[in-house]
Coordinates of C-alpha atoms in Angstrom, one line a residue:
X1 CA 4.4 62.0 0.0
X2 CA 6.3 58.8 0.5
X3 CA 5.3 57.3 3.9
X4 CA 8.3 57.1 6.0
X5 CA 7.7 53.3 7.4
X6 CA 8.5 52.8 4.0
X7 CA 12.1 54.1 4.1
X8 CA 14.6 51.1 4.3
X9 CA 18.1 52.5 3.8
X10 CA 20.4 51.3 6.1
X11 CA 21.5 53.5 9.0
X12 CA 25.5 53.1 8.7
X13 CA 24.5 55.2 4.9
X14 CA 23.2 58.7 6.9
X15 CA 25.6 60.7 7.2
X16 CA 26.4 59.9 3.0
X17 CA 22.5 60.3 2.9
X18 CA 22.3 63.6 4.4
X19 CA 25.1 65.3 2.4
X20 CA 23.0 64.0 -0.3
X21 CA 19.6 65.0 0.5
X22 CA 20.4 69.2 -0.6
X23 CA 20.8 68.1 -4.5
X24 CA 18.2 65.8 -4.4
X25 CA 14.7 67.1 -6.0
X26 CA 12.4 66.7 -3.3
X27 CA 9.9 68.5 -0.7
X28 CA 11.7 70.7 2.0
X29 CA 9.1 69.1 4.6
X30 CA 10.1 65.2 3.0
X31 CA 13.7 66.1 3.2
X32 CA 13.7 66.9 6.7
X33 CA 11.3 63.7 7.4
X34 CA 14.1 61.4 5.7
X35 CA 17.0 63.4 7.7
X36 CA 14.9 62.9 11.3
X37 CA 13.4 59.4 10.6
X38 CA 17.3 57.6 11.5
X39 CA 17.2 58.6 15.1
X40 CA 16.6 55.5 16.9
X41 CA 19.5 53.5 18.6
X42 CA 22.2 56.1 18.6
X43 CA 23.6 58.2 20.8
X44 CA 22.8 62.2 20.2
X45 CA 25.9 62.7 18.4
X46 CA 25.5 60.1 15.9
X47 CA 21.5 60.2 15.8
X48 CA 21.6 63.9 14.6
X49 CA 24.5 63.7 12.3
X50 CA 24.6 66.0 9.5
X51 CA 22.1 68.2 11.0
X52 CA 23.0 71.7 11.6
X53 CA 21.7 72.7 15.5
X54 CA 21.1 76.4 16.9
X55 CA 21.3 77.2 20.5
X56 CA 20.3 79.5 22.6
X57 CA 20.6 80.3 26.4
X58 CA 18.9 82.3 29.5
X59 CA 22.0 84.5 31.5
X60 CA 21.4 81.9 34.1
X61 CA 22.1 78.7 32.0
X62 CA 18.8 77.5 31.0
X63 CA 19.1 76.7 27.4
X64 CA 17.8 74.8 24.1
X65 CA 19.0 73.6 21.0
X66 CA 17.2 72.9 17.6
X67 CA 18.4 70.4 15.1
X68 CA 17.5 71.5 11.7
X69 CA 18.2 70.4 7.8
X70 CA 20.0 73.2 5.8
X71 CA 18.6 73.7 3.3
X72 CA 15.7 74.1 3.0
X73 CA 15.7 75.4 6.5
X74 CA 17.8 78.2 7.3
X75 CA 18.3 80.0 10.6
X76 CA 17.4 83.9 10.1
X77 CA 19.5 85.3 12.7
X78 CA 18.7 88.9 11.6
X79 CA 14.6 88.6 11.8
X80 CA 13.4 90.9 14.5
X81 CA 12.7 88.0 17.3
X82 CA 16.1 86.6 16.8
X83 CA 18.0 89.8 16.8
X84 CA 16.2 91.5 20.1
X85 CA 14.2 94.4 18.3
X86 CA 11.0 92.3 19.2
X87 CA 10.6 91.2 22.6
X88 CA 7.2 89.4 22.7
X89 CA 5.6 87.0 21.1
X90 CA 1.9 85.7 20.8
X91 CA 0.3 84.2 23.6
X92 CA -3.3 83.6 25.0
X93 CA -4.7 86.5 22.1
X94 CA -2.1 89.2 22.5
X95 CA 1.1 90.0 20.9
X96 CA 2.9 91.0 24.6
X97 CA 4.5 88.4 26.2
X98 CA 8.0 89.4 27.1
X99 CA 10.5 86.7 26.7
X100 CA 13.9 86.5 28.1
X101 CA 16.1 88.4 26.4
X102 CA 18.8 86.1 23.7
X103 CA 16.6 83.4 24.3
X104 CA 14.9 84.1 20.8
X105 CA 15.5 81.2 17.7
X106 CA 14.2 82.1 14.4
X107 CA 13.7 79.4 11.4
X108 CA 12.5 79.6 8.2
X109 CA 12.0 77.9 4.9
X110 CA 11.6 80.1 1.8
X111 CA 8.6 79.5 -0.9
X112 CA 9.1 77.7 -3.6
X113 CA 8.4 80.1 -6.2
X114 CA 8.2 83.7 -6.8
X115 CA 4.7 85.4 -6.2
X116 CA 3.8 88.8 -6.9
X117 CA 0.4 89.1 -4.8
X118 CA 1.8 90.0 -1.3
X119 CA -1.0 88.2 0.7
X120 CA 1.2 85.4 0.1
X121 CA 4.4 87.2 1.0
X122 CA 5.0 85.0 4.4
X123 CA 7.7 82.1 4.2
X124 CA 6.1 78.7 3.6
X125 CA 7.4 77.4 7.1
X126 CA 8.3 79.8 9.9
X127 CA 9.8 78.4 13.2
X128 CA 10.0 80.7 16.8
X129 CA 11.2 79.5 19.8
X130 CA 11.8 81.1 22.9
X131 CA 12.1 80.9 26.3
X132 CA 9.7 82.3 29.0
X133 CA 8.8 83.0 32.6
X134 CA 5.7 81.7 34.1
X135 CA 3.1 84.5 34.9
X136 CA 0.3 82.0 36.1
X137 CA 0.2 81.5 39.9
X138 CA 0.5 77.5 40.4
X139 CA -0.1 74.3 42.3
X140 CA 3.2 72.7 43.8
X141 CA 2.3 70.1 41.5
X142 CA 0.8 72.1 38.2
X143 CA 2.8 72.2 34.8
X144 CA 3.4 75.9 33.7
X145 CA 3.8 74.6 30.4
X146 CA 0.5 72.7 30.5
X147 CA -1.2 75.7 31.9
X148 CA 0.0 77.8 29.3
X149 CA -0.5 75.7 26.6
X150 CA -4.2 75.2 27.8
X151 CA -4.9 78.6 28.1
X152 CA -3.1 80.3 24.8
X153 CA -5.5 77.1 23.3
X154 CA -8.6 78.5 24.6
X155 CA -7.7 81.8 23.7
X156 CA -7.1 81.7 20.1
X157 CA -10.7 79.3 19.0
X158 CA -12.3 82.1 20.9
X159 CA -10.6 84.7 18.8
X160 CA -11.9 82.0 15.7
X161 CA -9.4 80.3 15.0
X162 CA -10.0 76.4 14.1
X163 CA -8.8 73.9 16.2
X164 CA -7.2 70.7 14.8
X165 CA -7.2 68.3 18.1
X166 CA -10.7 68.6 18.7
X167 CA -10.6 71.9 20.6
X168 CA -8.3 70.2 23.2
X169 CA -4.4 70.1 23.4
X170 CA -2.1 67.2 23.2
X171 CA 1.0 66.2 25.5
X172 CA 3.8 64.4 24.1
X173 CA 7.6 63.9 24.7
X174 CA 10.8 64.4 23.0
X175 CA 13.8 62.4 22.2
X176 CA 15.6 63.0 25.9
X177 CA 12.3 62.3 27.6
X178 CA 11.5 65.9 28.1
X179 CA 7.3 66.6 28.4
X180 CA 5.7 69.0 26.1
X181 CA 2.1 70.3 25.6
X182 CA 0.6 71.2 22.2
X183 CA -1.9 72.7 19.9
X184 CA -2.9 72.6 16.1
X185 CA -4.6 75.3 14.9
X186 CA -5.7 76.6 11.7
X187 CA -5.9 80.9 11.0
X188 CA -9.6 81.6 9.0
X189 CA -8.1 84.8 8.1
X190 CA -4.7 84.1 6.6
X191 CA -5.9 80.5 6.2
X192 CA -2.4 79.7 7.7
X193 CA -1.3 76.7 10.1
X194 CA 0.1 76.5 13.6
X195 CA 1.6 74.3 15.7
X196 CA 2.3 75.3 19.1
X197 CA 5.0 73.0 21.8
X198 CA 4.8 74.3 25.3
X199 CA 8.3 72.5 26.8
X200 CA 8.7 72.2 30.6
X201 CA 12.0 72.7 31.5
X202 CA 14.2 71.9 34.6
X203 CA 12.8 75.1 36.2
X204 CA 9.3 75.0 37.4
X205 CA 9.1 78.6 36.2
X206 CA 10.1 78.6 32.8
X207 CA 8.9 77.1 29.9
X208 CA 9.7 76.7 25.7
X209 CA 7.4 77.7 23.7
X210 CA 7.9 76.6 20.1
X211 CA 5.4 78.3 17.4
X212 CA 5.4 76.4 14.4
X213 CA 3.6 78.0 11.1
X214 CA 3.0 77.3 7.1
X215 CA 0.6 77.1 4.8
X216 CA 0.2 73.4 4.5
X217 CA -1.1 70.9 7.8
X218 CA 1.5 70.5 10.1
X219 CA 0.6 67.7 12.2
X220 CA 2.7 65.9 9.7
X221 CA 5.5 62.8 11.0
X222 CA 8.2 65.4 9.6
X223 CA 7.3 68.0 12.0
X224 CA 6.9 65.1 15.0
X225 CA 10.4 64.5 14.3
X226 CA 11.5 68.2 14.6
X227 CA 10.1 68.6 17.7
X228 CA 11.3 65.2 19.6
X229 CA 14.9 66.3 18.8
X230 CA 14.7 70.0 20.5
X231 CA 16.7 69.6 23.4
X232 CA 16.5 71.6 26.3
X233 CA 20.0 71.7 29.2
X234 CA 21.6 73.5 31.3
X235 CA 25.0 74.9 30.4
X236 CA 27.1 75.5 33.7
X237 CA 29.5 77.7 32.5
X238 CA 26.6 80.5 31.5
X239 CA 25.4 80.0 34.9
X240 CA 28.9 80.5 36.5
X241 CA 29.4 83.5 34.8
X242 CA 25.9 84.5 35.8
X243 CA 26.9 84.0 39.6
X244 CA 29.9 85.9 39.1
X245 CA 32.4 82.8 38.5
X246 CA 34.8 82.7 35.8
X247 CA 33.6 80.9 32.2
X248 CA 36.3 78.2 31.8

């Protein structure tokens, strides 16, 4: 894979290069590095141009979007998790962590080729985000996120899975100067990858947890990119309507 600090094409050419990318014969994970890598210097409208985005918000307001490249990623608004008919998600070694309801964002990117042995049935890339109350009692001054993050770390190399960082997690923070916390891990069984973004987000509360999963390494530049432009707002009018106000 081409490095990208190699990539020298001219900014005022990317929305042209975008529209172009689709037809072009390469990787779905170099695609969406080239899309991401001409984010620097513009405002969010122009930065993310040619992107599509998918939002999602908490009754009160609290909400994210995701910037993605389609194709090869495509949002699969009927999966399970996206529709509602699953209501928890993995964290800290079990499968029952309610979320909050409509806050669910599914993502996925189809193998390349056809293959009949179902072991390898799962999409190359899969992409969950959601948004969640904290359940961990907390310091006036502790990150929910952080805490989370550290525990569902712990958790799954005891359950034998292979960390990535070291056994420790990494912060980092997005394109609107919002903190996350991360992990890298690696399944033995399904010999599958994950990358996991614990957001913080304006409430103390609530965090975003992004699960990231395929079968090649993710701590890729491409996947950097991904998760620096996930933005997380508030939307006023879903929190006026909450409070009983009229949605303009």
């Amino acid at each position: 894979m081409e490095t990208l600090d190699r990539l020298a094409l001219s900014a005022a050419l990317f929305a042209d290069f975008v529209g172009n990318l689709a037809h072009l014969n390469l990787s779905p994970r170099l695609c969406l590095a080239l899309a991401l890598s001409f984010s620097c210097g513009e405002d969010a409208e122009q930065r993310y141009a040619g992107l599509n985005v998918a939002t999602a918000s908490a009754p009160d307001g609290l909400s994210y979007r995701i910037r993605f490249l389609n194709p090869p990623w495509k949002n699969s608004q009927r999966d399970a998790l996206a529709a509602g008919a699953d209501t928890d998600v993995e964290l800290r070694g079990k499968n029952d962590q309610v979320f909050i309801a409509g806050t669910a964002i599914v993502l996925e990117i189809d193998r390349e080729a056809v293959v009949v042995d179902t072991r390898f049935s799962q999409p190359k890339y899969r992409l969950e985000a959601t948004l969640l109350d904290c359940d961990l009692p907390l310091a006036d001054d502790e990150s929910c996120a952080k805490s989370i993050a550290v525990a569902d770390n712990l958790a799954r190399t005891a359950q034998g899975e292979t960390s990535l960082y070291e056994g420790s997690i990494k912060s980092g923070t997005n394109d609107f100067d919002q903190k996350y916390f991360e992990l890298l891990t690696r399944s033995i069984e399904s010999r599958r990858n994950k990358r996991i973004a614990f957001f913080e987000t304006p409430d103390p509360q609530r965090y975003l947890r992004v699960y990231i999963e395929g079968n090649p390494r993710l701590d890729e530049p491409e996947v950097d990119h991904m998760l620096n432009a996930i933005e997380i707002f508030e939307d006023s009018s879903r929190a006026a309507t909450a409070d009983g106000g009229d949605k303009p």
